Amino acid sequence: MSGFKKTALITGIAGQDGGYLAEFLIRRGYKVHGLIRWDSYVDPQDGLKRLSSLGLTDASMTLHHGDVTDAQSVAALIKQVRPDEIYNLAALSQVGVSFTTPAATLDINTKGTLAILDAIRLLDMERTVRLYQASSSEMFGSAPAPQDEHTPFMPCSPYGVAKLAAYWLVKTYRDAYGLHASNGILFNHESPARGEDFVTRKITKAVAGIEAGSREVLKLGNLDSIRDWGHARDYVEGMWLMLQQDVPDDYVLATGQAHSVREFVERAFEQIGMHIVWSGQGVEETGRDKRTGRLLVSVDASLFRPKDVHHLLGNARKAQDRLNWLPRYYFDDLVADMVNADRVLLWREAGGDSAWKMTG
Ligand code: GDR
């Protein structure tokens, strides 16, 4: 007997959700295995920084080199680990980038999912393993808000199309072969561990830098975009809950509150005691400090996407009713958590101690 309650395999374990999920599962007595792409090992300090910041080391879980686009190695890994639960979080997750690398996006986000589904069948594990697929609100695309499990999908990006194909593969294999496979249709979920190429972290890092005097102006693209932003910590719990159900199904996870990028900027600057006043329109729009008139935010045309999703607002009623899932963090707590974490990070990088005094 190993002493572990269950074994989980997480693809994409080095990402934001992978780290929080690994932490969550280890606390629940799971033996956790993670699939790590080769480039996370080129500079392990950087590639595995999210895991180490959560106190997760090689001793607390087992990491395997591999790639979801290599179907044979995926099957070999599943055969070796024999997991009870697989969480497929590996993805090219930057929607903007998917416009410049659409084929790679489909390879990773669609064929990678197919590799896992086929491996489960090949190994005759349909009845012994449960699969969570990281589906996305981006699949709704231009479908009118609010969106739930019955909303027709209208994806607007190669990323959304690739995730939607993977979603349908999961449903098809579930229906055709009886797999316990569930799609979590997750709306945007953020945290201090979010990559700096996503808008929320880009904003909070810039705000902390402006406060510390190491940054001048924050340049952004589409300020009018509206998103339903939750906290990744809440969402990984929802992933786990989906796999604890007797019957597999698809669930939306969202906060049910939506805010624009512009509002995120305002709230983030409020954390450091600055109030933004907007003027101008389109690429000429600027945000200035109300008190001093200092330029803090400008718009950069190169940061706009060829096509953007305008309004995402999720209805997570089904997850509330059937999984008893409710978020703990809403917009204000999320922004505060992220700005404060970036202030502490900057302070530490500058050699300060942890007794950082918040001024906002
Ligand atoms: P999104 O997240 O595309 O919703 O996908 P992102 O934070 O990248 O963009 C949100 C909105 O902000 C606008 N925006 C900018 N975005 C970025 N990245 N950088 C900018 O400078 C900027 N300025 C404005 C964007 O145009 C967009 O409208 C995220 C990812 O995590 C996906 O993998 C996941 O599936 C979905 O959330 C749910």
Coordinates of C-alpha atoms and ligand atoms in Angstrom, one line a residue:
M1 CA 0.0 0.0 0.0
S2 CA 1.4 3.4 -1.0
G3 CA -0.5 5.4 1.7
F4 CA -1.9 7.8 -1.0
K5 CA -5.7 8.0 -1.4
K6 CA -5.5 8.4 -5.2
T7 CA -3.1 9.2 -8.0
A8 CA -3.6 12.2 -10.2
L9 CA -1.8 13.2 -13.4
I10 CA -1.8 16.9 -14.3
T11 CA -0.7 18.0 -17.8
G12 CA 0.4 21.6 -17.8
I13 CA 1.4 21.4 -14.1
A14 CA 3.9 24.3 -14.4
G15 CA 1.1 26.8 -15.3
Q16 CA -1.0 28.9 -12.9
D17 CA -3.8 26.3 -12.6
G18 CA -1.4 23.4 -12.5
G19 CA 0.4 24.8 -9.4
Y20 CA -2.8 25.5 -7.4
L21 CA -4.4 22.2 -8.4
A22 CA -1.2 20.2 -7.4
E23 CA -1.2 22.0 -4.0
F24 CA -5.0 21.3 -3.6
L25 CA -4.6 17.6 -4.4
I26 CA -1.5 17.0 -2.3
R27 CA -3.4 18.5 0.7
R28 CA -6.1 15.9 0.1
G29 CA -3.7 13.0 0.2
Y30 CA -3.2 12.5 -3.6
K31 CA 0.0 11.2 -5.2
V32 CA 0.5 13.9 -7.8
H33 CA 2.3 13.4 -11.1
G34 CA 2.9 16.2 -13.5
L35 CA 3.7 16.5 -17.2
I36 CA 6.3 19.1 -17.9
R37 CA 7.3 20.3 -21.3
W38 CA 11.0 20.3 -22.2
D39 CA 11.3 24.1 -22.1
S40 CA 10.3 24.2 -18.4
Y41 CA 13.5 22.5 -17.8
V42 CA 15.8 24.7 -19.9
D43 CA 15.7 27.1 -17.0
P44 CA 14.0 25.2 -14.2
Q45 CA 14.2 28.1 -11.8
D46 CA 12.0 30.1 -14.2
G47 CA 10.0 27.2 -15.7
L48 CA 9.0 25.8 -12.4
K49 CA 8.8 29.1 -10.4
R50 CA 5.0 28.8 -9.8
L51 CA 5.4 25.4 -8.3
S52 CA 8.3 26.4 -6.0
S53 CA 6.5 29.6 -5.0
L54 CA 3.7 27.4 -3.6
G55 CA 6.3 25.3 -1.7
L56 CA 6.0 22.4 -4.2
T57 CA 9.2 20.6 -4.9
D58 CA 10.3 17.4 -6.6
A59 CA 9.9 15.7 -3.2
S60 CA 6.1 16.5 -3.0
M61 CA 5.2 15.3 -6.5
T62 CA 6.7 13.5 -9.5
L63 CA 7.5 15.4 -12.6
H64 CA 7.8 13.8 -16.1
H65 CA 9.3 15.3 -19.2
G66 CA 7.0 15.1 -22.2
D67 CA 4.6 16.9 -24.5
V68 CA 0.9 16.3 -25.1
T69 CA 1.5 16.6 -28.9
D70 CA 3.5 13.4 -28.7
A71 CA 0.7 10.8 -28.5
Q72 CA 3.1 7.8 -27.9
S73 CA 4.8 9.4 -25.0
V74 CA 1.4 10.5 -23.5
A75 CA 0.2 6.8 -23.7
A76 CA 3.5 5.6 -22.2
L77 CA 3.2 8.0 -19.3
I78 CA -0.5 7.1 -18.5
K79 CA 0.5 3.4 -18.7
Q80 CA 3.4 4.0 -16.2
V81 CA 1.5 6.3 -13.8
R82 CA -1.9 4.5 -14.0
P83 CA -3.7 7.6 -12.6
D84 CA -7.2 7.6 -11.1
E85 CA -7.7 11.1 -12.3
I86 CA -6.2 13.1 -15.3
Y87 CA -6.4 16.9 -15.4
N88 CA -5.6 18.1 -18.9
L89 CA -4.5 21.7 -18.4
A90 CA -1.7 21.7 -21.0
A91 CA -2.5 24.3 -23.6
L92 CA -1.3 27.2 -25.6
S93 CA -3.3 29.6 -23.4
Q94 CA -2.6 33.0 -24.9
V95 CA -5.6 33.9 -27.1
G96 CA -3.7 36.7 -28.9
V97 CA -0.8 34.4 -29.7
S98 CA -3.1 31.8 -31.3
F99 CA -3.7 34.2 -34.2
T100 CA 0.0 34.1 -35.1
T101 CA 0.4 30.3 -34.4
P102 CA -2.9 28.8 -35.2
A103 CA -1.6 25.4 -36.4
A104 CA 0.5 25.0 -33.2
T105 CA -2.6 26.0 -31.2
L106 CA -4.6 23.2 -32.8
D107 CA -1.8 20.7 -32.3
I108 CA -1.5 21.4 -28.6
N109 CA -5.1 22.3 -27.6
T110 CA -7.0 19.8 -29.8
K111 CA -4.6 17.0 -30.8
G112 CA -3.1 17.0 -27.3
T113 CA -6.5 16.3 -25.9
L114 CA -7.2 13.6 -28.5
A115 CA -3.9 11.9 -27.5
I116 CA -5.1 11.6 -23.9
L117 CA -8.5 10.3 -24.9
D118 CA -7.0 7.7 -27.3
A119 CA -4.4 6.6 -24.7
I120 CA -7.2 5.9 -22.2
R121 CA -9.0 3.7 -24.8
L122 CA -5.8 2.0 -26.0
L123 CA -4.9 1.1 -22.4
D124 CA -8.5 -0.2 -21.7
M125 CA -8.7 2.4 -18.9
E126 CA -12.2 3.7 -19.8
R127 CA -13.7 2.4 -16.5
T128 CA -10.8 3.2 -14.2
V129 CA -9.7 6.7 -15.0
R130 CA -11.6 10.1 -14.8
L131 CA -10.6 12.9 -17.1
Y132 CA -11.0 16.7 -16.6
Q133 CA -10.7 18.8 -19.7
A134 CA -9.9 22.5 -19.4
S135 CA -12.4 24.0 -21.7
S136 CA -12.8 27.7 -21.9
S137 CA -15.3 30.6 -22.0
E138 CA -13.5 31.7 -25.1
M139 CA -15.5 29.0 -26.9
F140 CA -18.6 31.3 -26.5
G141 CA -16.8 34.0 -28.5
S142 CA -19.4 36.4 -29.7
A143 CA -22.5 34.6 -28.2
P144 CA -24.5 37.2 -26.2
A145 CA -24.0 37.4 -22.4
P146 CA -24.7 35.8 -20.0
Q147 CA -23.4 32.4 -21.1
D148 CA -24.1 29.0 -19.6
E149 CA -24.0 25.4 -20.6
H150 CA -26.8 25.8 -23.1
T151 CA -25.4 28.9 -24.9
P152 CA -24.4 28.2 -28.5
F153 CA -20.7 28.5 -29.1
M154 CA -19.4 31.2 -31.5
P155 CA -15.6 31.2 -31.1
C156 CA -13.7 34.2 -32.4
S157 CA -10.1 33.0 -32.3
P158 CA -8.0 30.0 -33.3
Y159 CA -7.7 29.4 -29.6
G160 CA -11.4 29.3 -29.1
V161 CA -11.9 27.0 -32.2
A162 CA -9.2 24.6 -30.9
K163 CA -10.7 24.4 -27.4
L164 CA -14.1 23.9 -28.9
A165 CA -12.9 20.9 -31.0
A166 CA -11.3 19.4 -27.9
Y167 CA -14.6 20.0 -26.0
W168 CA -16.5 18.1 -28.6
L169 CA -14.0 15.3 -28.7
V170 CA -14.4 14.9 -24.9
K171 CA -18.2 14.7 -25.3
T172 CA -18.0 12.3 -28.2
Y173 CA -15.6 9.9 -26.4
R174 CA -17.8 10.1 -23.3
D175 CA -20.9 9.2 -25.2
A176 CA -19.4 6.7 -27.6
Y177 CA -17.0 4.8 -25.2
G178 CA -18.4 5.6 -21.7
L179 CA -15.4 7.6 -20.5
H180 CA -15.8 9.5 -17.2
A181 CA -14.7 12.7 -18.9
S182 CA -15.9 16.2 -18.0
N183 CA -15.5 19.7 -19.5
G184 CA -15.0 22.6 -17.2
I185 CA -16.0 25.7 -19.1
L186 CA -14.0 28.1 -17.1
F187 CA -14.3 31.9 -17.4
N188 CA -11.1 33.9 -16.8
H189 CA -9.4 33.1 -13.6
E190 CA -6.5 34.9 -12.3
S191 CA -4.1 35.1 -9.4
P192 CA -0.7 36.5 -8.4
A193 CA 0.7 33.4 -10.2
R194 CA -0.9 34.5 -13.5
G195 CA 1.6 35.0 -16.4
E196 CA 2.5 38.6 -17.2
D197 CA 1.2 38.3 -20.8
F198 CA -2.4 38.2 -19.5
V199 CA -4.0 41.6 -19.0
T200 CA -4.7 41.4 -15.3
R201 CA -1.2 40.5 -14.2
K202 CA 0.2 43.0 -16.8
I203 CA -1.8 45.7 -15.1
T204 CA -1.1 44.7 -11.4
K205 CA 2.7 44.4 -12.1
A206 CA 2.7 47.8 -13.8
V207 CA 0.8 49.4 -11.0
A208 CA 3.2 48.1 -8.4
G209 CA 6.1 49.3 -10.6
I210 CA 4.6 52.8 -11.0
E211 CA 4.2 53.0 -7.2
A212 CA 7.8 51.9 -6.7
G213 CA 9.1 54.4 -9.3
S214 CA 10.5 51.7 -11.6
R215 CA 7.8 52.0 -14.3
E216 CA 6.5 55.0 -16.3
V217 CA 3.4 54.2 -18.4
L218 CA 1.2 51.1 -18.7
K219 CA 0.4 50.4 -22.4
L220 CA -2.7 48.3 -23.2
G221 CA -4.9 47.2 -26.1
N222 CA -8.7 46.9 -26.0
L223 CA -9.9 48.7 -22.8
D224 CA -13.6 48.0 -23.5
S225 CA -13.3 44.2 -23.3
I226 CA -15.6 42.8 -20.6
R227 CA -14.6 39.7 -18.7
D228 CA -15.9 37.6 -15.7
W229 CA -12.8 37.4 -13.6
G230 CA -12.5 34.9 -10.8
H231 CA -9.6 33.6 -8.7
A232 CA -7.7 30.5 -9.9
R233 CA -7.7 29.0 -6.3
D234 CA -11.5 28.8 -6.4
Y235 CA -11.6 27.3 -9.9
V236 CA -9.2 24.4 -9.3
E237 CA -11.5 23.2 -6.5
G238 CA -14.3 23.2 -9.1
M239 CA -12.2 21.0 -11.4
W240 CA -11.7 18.5 -8.7
L241 CA -15.4 18.5 -7.7
M242 CA -16.4 17.6 -11.3
L243 CA -14.3 14.4 -11.1
Q244 CA -15.9 13.4 -7.8
Q245 CA -19.4 13.1 -9.3
D246 CA -20.8 9.7 -10.2
V247 CA -21.8 10.9 -13.6
P248 CA -19.5 13.0 -15.9
D249 CA -20.9 16.2 -17.2
D250 CA -19.9 19.7 -18.4
Y251 CA -20.0 22.7 -16.1
V252 CA -19.5 26.5 -16.4
L253 CA -17.4 28.0 -13.6
A254 CA -17.7 31.8 -13.3
T255 CA -18.4 34.5 -10.7
G256 CA -21.5 35.9 -12.4
Q257 CA -20.0 39.4 -12.4
A258 CA -18.4 41.2 -15.3
H259 CA -16.0 44.2 -15.5
S260 CA -14.2 45.9 -18.3
V261 CA -10.4 46.1 -18.7
R262 CA -10.8 49.8 -18.0
E263 CA -12.5 49.0 -14.6
F264 CA -9.7 46.6 -13.8
V265 CA -7.2 49.4 -14.4
E266 CA -9.1 51.8 -12.2
R267 CA -9.5 49.4 -9.3
A268 CA -5.8 48.4 -9.5
F269 CA -4.6 52.0 -9.3
E270 CA -7.0 52.7 -6.4
Q271 CA -5.0 50.1 -4.4
I272 CA -2.1 52.5 -4.5
G273 CA -4.2 55.5 -3.8
M274 CA -4.3 56.8 -7.4
H275 CA -7.5 57.7 -9.3
I276 CA -7.6 57.5 -13.0
V277 CA -9.2 60.1 -15.2
W278 CA -9.8 59.0 -18.8
S279 CA -9.7 61.2 -21.9
G280 CA -9.6 60.8 -25.7
Q281 CA -10.9 58.0 -27.7
G282 CA -9.7 54.8 -29.4
V283 CA -5.9 54.6 -29.7
E284 CA -5.7 58.3 -28.5
E285 CA -7.3 57.4 -25.1
T286 CA -5.2 58.1 -22.0
G287 CA -5.5 57.6 -18.3
R288 CA -4.0 60.2 -16.0
D289 CA -3.7 60.5 -12.2
K290 CA -6.6 62.7 -11.1
R291 CA -4.4 64.6 -8.5
T292 CA -1.2 65.3 -10.5
G293 CA -2.3 64.9 -14.1
R294 CA 0.5 62.4 -14.7
L295 CA 0.1 60.1 -17.7
L296 CA -0.3 56.5 -16.4
V297 CA -2.1 54.6 -19.1
S298 CA -1.9 54.8 -22.9
V299 CA -3.4 52.7 -25.7
D300 CA -1.1 50.8 -28.1
A301 CA -2.7 49.8 -31.4
S302 CA -0.3 46.8 -31.8
L303 CA -1.9 45.2 -28.7
F304 CA -5.3 44.8 -30.3
R305 CA -6.3 41.4 -31.6
P306 CA -7.5 40.8 -35.2
K307 CA -10.8 39.8 -33.6
D308 CA -11.7 40.1 -29.9
V309 CA -14.4 38.6 -27.7
H310 CA -16.3 41.6 -26.3
H311 CA -18.5 40.4 -23.4
L312 CA -18.1 37.3 -21.3
L313 CA -20.3 36.9 -18.2
G314 CA -20.8 33.4 -16.9
N315 CA -23.8 31.8 -15.2
A316 CA -22.5 29.0 -12.9
R317 CA -25.9 28.0 -11.5
K318 CA -25.4 24.4 -12.5
A319 CA -22.1 24.1 -10.7
Q320 CA -23.6 25.8 -7.6
D321 CA -26.6 23.4 -7.6
R322 CA -24.9 20.1 -8.5
L323 CA -21.3 20.6 -7.2
N324 CA -22.1 23.0 -4.4
W325 CA -19.4 25.2 -5.9
L326 CA -19.3 28.9 -5.1
P327 CA -16.4 31.3 -5.5
R328 CA -14.9 32.8 -2.4
Y329 CA -13.1 35.7 -4.3
Y330 CA -14.9 38.3 -6.4
F331 CA -13.6 41.2 -8.4
D332 CA -12.5 43.6 -5.6
D333 CA -10.7 40.8 -3.6
L334 CA -9.0 39.5 -6.7
V335 CA -7.6 42.9 -7.8
A336 CA -6.5 43.6 -4.2
D337 CA -4.8 40.2 -3.9
M338 CA -2.9 40.6 -7.2
V339 CA -1.8 44.2 -6.7
N340 CA -0.6 43.5 -3.1
A341 CA 1.3 40.4 -4.2
D342 CA 3.1 42.4 -6.9
R343 CA 4.0 45.1 -4.4
V344 CA 5.5 42.5 -2.1
L345 CA 7.3 40.8 -5.0
L346 CA 8.9 44.1 -6.1
W347 CA 9.9 44.9 -2.5
R348 CA 11.5 41.5 -2.1
E349 CA 13.3 41.8 -5.5
A350 CA 14.6 45.2 -4.3
G351 CA 16.0 43.4 -1.2
G352 CA 13.4 44.6 1.3
D353 CA 12.1 42.4 4.1
S354 CA 8.6 40.9 4.3
A355 CA 7.3 43.6 6.7
W356 CA 6.1 45.6 3.7
K357 CA 3.7 48.3 4.7
M358 CA 0.7 48.7 2.4
T359 CA -0.2 52.3 1.8
G360 CA -3.2 51.8 -0.4
Ligands
GDR1 P1 -8.3 36.1 -22.5 O1 -7.3 36.8 -21.4 O2 -8.0 36.4 -23.9 O3 -9.7 36.6 -22.0 O4 -8.1 34.6 -22.2 P2 -6.3 38.1 -21.6 O5 -6.0 38.5 -20.2 O6 -5.2 37.8 -22.5 O7 -7.2 39.2 -22.3 C1 -8.4 39.7 -21.7 C2 -8.9 40.9 -22.5 O8 -8.0 42.0 -22.3 C3 -7.7 42.6 -23.5 N1 -6.5 43.4 -23.5 C4 -5.2 42.8 -23.3 N2 -4.9 41.5 -23.2 C5 -3.6 41.2 -23.1 N3 -3.2 39.9 -22.9 N4 -2.6 42.2 -23.1 C6 -2.9 43.5 -23.2 O9 -2.1 44.4 -23.2 C7 -4.3 43.8 -23.3 N5 -5.0 45.0 -23.5 C8 -6.3 44.7 -23.5 C9 -7.7 41.5 -24.5 O10 -7.9 42.0 -25.9 C10 -8.9 40.7 -24.0 O11 -10.1 41.2 -24.6 C11 -7.9 34.0 -20.9 C12 -6.8 32.9 -21.1 O12 -6.4 32.5 -19.8 C13 -7.4 31.8 -21.9 O13 -6.4 30.7 -21.9 C14 -8.7 31.3 -21.1 O14 -9.2 30.2 -21.8 C15 -9.7 32.4 -21.0 O15 -9.1 33.5 -20.3 C16 -10.9 32.0 -20.3

